[in-house]
C-alpha cells in the first residue's frame, strides 16, 4: 500500500491496515495533529486505496485513481483548521 511510504505515524498506519484487513472501514476519518507530520498524505493514500475500483493495483488508472491524481475526487474532502475546504 502506498501509505507505507509515509514516514512515521506507525500506530495510525497499523490501525488503518487492520481496518482494511478486517473489512471494517468507517464512513469517515479525522486526521488531526501537528502540521507537517504527514496527516494529509496518509489520509489521501488511505482514501485512494479504499476508493480504487481495481483493488488498488500499482499505477492504477481507474476513474477514482485518476480523480485523486487530478485532485478532484468527489468523495474526498479535506478541511483545514481555517475551515477551508478543498478536494483531494
Ligand atoms: Zn484505481
XYZ file of N, CA and C and ligand atoms in Angstrom:
265
model
N 0.835 -1.187 0.000
C 0.000 0.000 0.000
C 0.872 1.240 0.000
N 0.434 2.238 -0.704
C 1.227 3.450 -0.839
C 1.510 4.127 0.485
N 0.615 4.026 1.465
C 0.892 4.763 2.689
C 2.030 4.158 3.486
N 2.569 3.044 3.026
C 3.809 2.555 3.619
C 4.939 3.549 3.372
N 4.797 4.371 2.342
C 5.809 5.377 2.027
C 5.752 6.580 2.960
N 4.663 6.727 3.698
C 4.527 7.857 4.623
C 5.410 7.588 5.842
N 6.252 8.537 6.164
C 7.185 8.380 7.280
C 6.440 8.566 8.598
N 6.741 7.707 9.559
C 6.153 7.822 10.896
C 4.703 7.399 10.912
N 3.968 7.896 11.888
C 2.541 7.587 12.021
C 2.283 6.079 12.088
N 3.195 5.342 12.715
C 3.100 3.874 12.696
C 1.816 3.359 13.350
N 1.427 3.958 14.465
C 0.201 3.498 15.122
C -1.019 3.707 14.241
N -1.055 4.853 13.584
C -2.185 5.154 12.701
C -2.181 4.199 11.517
N -1.017 3.978 10.938
C -0.935 3.074 9.780
C -1.354 1.661 10.187
N -0.926 1.211 11.357
C -1.343 -0.120 11.834
C -2.859 -0.193 11.991
N -3.435 0.862 12.548
C -4.887 0.903 12.728
C -5.602 0.827 11.376
N -5.110 1.607 10.422
C -5.743 1.618 9.100
C -5.569 0.273 8.394
N -4.392 -0.319 8.522
C -4.169 -1.642 7.922
C -5.136 -2.679 8.506
N -5.302 -2.654 9.819
C -6.212 -3.612 10.465
C -7.656 -3.370 10.029
N -8.011 -2.113 9.862
C -9.360 -1.797 9.379
C -9.589 -2.420 8.009
N -8.577 -2.335 7.157
C -8.689 -2.920 5.822
C -8.738 -4.443 5.892
N -7.855 -5.018 6.684
C -7.810 -6.478 6.801
C -9.131 -7.033 7.323
N -9.715 -6.330 8.281
C -10.975 -6.782 8.893
C -12.205 -6.297 8.134
N -11.963 -5.595 7.041
C -13.064 -5.011 6.248
C -14.002 -4.208 7.150
N -13.391 -3.465 8.034
C -14.126 -2.628 8.986
C -13.762 -1.163 8.723
N -14.175 -0.689 7.574
C -13.827 0.666 7.150
C -14.987 1.592 7.490
N -14.684 2.640 8.224
C -15.714 3.576 8.679
C -16.090 4.537 7.558
N -17.205 5.223 7.728
C -17.671 6.114 6.664
C -16.866 7.416 6.602
N -16.149 7.754 7.670
C -15.295 8.946 7.636
C -14.188 8.815 8.679
N -13.123 9.545 8.457
C -11.987 9.551 9.376
C -11.531 10.982 9.576
N -11.063 11.282 10.784
C -10.444 12.574 11.068
C -8.964 12.345 11.304
N -8.132 13.085 10.623
C -6.689 13.019 10.815
C -6.271 14.349 11.445
N -6.004 14.315 12.724
C -5.701 15.533 13.464
C -4.279 15.473 14.007
N -3.640 16.632 14.147
C -2.310 16.664 14.747
C -1.493 17.828 14.237
N -0.273 17.859 14.670
C 0.658 18.920 14.329
C 0.887 18.990 12.826
N 1.075 20.201 12.335
C 1.330 20.385 10.910
C 2.669 19.762 10.516
N 2.679 19.148 9.363
C 3.924 18.625 8.817
C 4.273 17.210 9.231
N 3.330 16.461 9.796
C 3.656 15.102 10.228
C 3.132 14.034 9.269
N 2.565 14.454 8.149
C 2.140 13.500 7.133
C 0.679 13.111 7.180
N -0.123 13.867 7.908
C -1.546 13.524 8.025
C -2.254 13.529 6.675
N -2.063 14.597 5.917
C -2.774 14.731 4.647
C -2.348 13.640 3.668
N -1.070 13.397 3.576
C -0.591 12.356 2.655
C -1.162 10.995 3.047
N -1.129 10.698 4.330
C -1.662 9.427 4.807
C -3.159 9.330 4.532
N -3.893 10.390 4.814
C -5.340 10.395 4.574
C -5.637 10.186 3.091
N -4.903 10.881 2.237
C -5.148 10.748 0.796
C -4.813 9.348 0.304
N -3.708 8.796 0.745
C -3.328 7.449 0.303
C -4.339 6.407 0.783
N -4.806 6.555 2.004
C -5.798 5.619 2.529
C -7.098 5.726 1.743
N -7.567 6.940 1.551
C -8.817 7.144 0.815
C -8.687 6.649 -0.624
N -7.567 6.928 -1.244
C -7.338 6.477 -2.620
C -7.387 4.954 -2.687
N -6.770 4.305 -1.720
C -6.758 2.845 -1.684
C -8.180 2.299 -1.518
N -8.913 2.865 -0.586
C -10.270 2.376 -0.299
C -11.202 2.592 -1.487
N -11.054 3.704 -2.173
C -11.984 4.062 -3.243
C -11.594 3.513 -4.614
N -10.402 2.954 -4.741
C -9.951 2.429 -6.039
C -10.924 1.368 -6.547
N -11.178 1.387 -7.828
C -12.110 0.448 -8.443
C -11.426 -0.829 -8.926
N -10.092 -0.885 -8.830
C -9.343 -2.059 -9.289
C -8.499 -2.662 -8.173
N -9.022 -2.676 -6.980
C -8.291 -3.240 -5.842
C -6.909 -2.624 -5.666
N -6.799 -1.362 -5.983
C -5.582 -0.578 -5.769
C -4.346 -1.203 -6.414
N -4.492 -1.559 -7.671
C -3.334 -2.065 -8.413
C -2.268 -0.977 -8.502
N -1.043 -1.404 -8.694
C 0.054 -0.452 -8.874
C -0.210 0.373 -10.136
N -0.018 1.659 -10.052
C -0.216 2.581 -11.178
C -1.595 2.439 -11.816
N -2.595 2.300 -10.992
C -3.957 2.114 -11.479
C -4.456 3.380 -12.198
N -5.222 3.170 -13.229
C -5.799 4.282 -13.982
C -7.317 4.252 -13.967
N -7.897 3.687 -12.890
C -9.357 3.692 -12.814
C -9.836 5.132 -12.618
N -11.121 5.341 -12.798
C -11.682 6.689 -12.699
C -11.400 7.308 -11.329
N -11.529 6.497 -10.279
C -11.301 7.014 -8.930
C -9.847 7.463 -8.747
N -8.910 6.626 -9.161
C -7.486 6.981 -9.007
C -7.134 8.194 -9.857
N -7.696 8.279 -11.045
C -7.428 9.443 -11.894
C -7.970 10.715 -11.252
N -9.143 10.600 -10.600
C -9.686 11.773 -9.885
C -8.756 12.194 -8.756
N -8.207 11.220 -8.027
C -7.260 11.568 -6.962
C -6.026 12.244 -7.542
N -5.509 11.683 -8.616
C -4.304 12.275 -9.225
C -4.579 13.695 -9.702
N -5.821 13.955 -10.101
C -6.189 15.295 -10.548
C -6.684 16.193 -9.423
N -6.549 15.720 -8.185
C -7.013 16.471 -7.010
C -8.471 16.898 -7.140
N -9.280 15.962 -7.627
C -10.669 16.289 -7.868
C -11.587 15.098 -7.604
N -11.363 14.403 -6.503
C -12.224 13.260 -6.209
C -13.466 13.749 -5.460
N -14.658 13.402 -5.940
C -15.879 13.929 -5.317
C -16.143 13.371 -3.919
N -15.525 12.242 -3.560
C -15.787 11.636 -2.250
C -14.675 11.887 -1.242
N -13.721 12.737 -1.578
C -12.644 13.062 -0.644
C -12.665 14.557 -0.392
N -12.907 14.915 0.846
C -12.970 16.330 1.215
C -12.025 16.581 2.376
N -11.154 17.539 2.226
C -10.207 17.891 3.271
C -10.578 19.274 3.794
N -10.670 19.382 5.106
C -10.997 20.661 5.736
C -9.863 21.013 6.680
N -9.238 22.164 6.504
C -8.135 22.531 7.385
C -8.624 23.388 8.550
N -7.696 23.776 9.407
C -8.076 24.490 10.639
C -8.724 25.830 10.381
N -8.521 26.380 9.225
C -9.156 27.655 8.876
C -10.506 27.419 8.202
N -10.936 26.171 8.269
C -12.215 25.751 7.698
C -12.281 25.957 6.198
N -11.122 25.945 5.593
C -11.121 25.983 4.131
C -11.300 24.554 3.652
N -12.152 24.373 2.724
C -12.399 23.064 2.167
C -11.757 22.976 0.797
N -11.208 21.843 0.530
C -10.718 21.606 -0.813
C -10.772 20.128 -1.106
N -10.819 19.821 -2.353
C -10.914 18.438 -2.785
C -9.554 17.798 -2.700
N -9.521 16.518 -3.031
C -8.293 15.740 -2.935
C -7.187 16.455 -3.636
Zn -7.675 2.665 -9.080
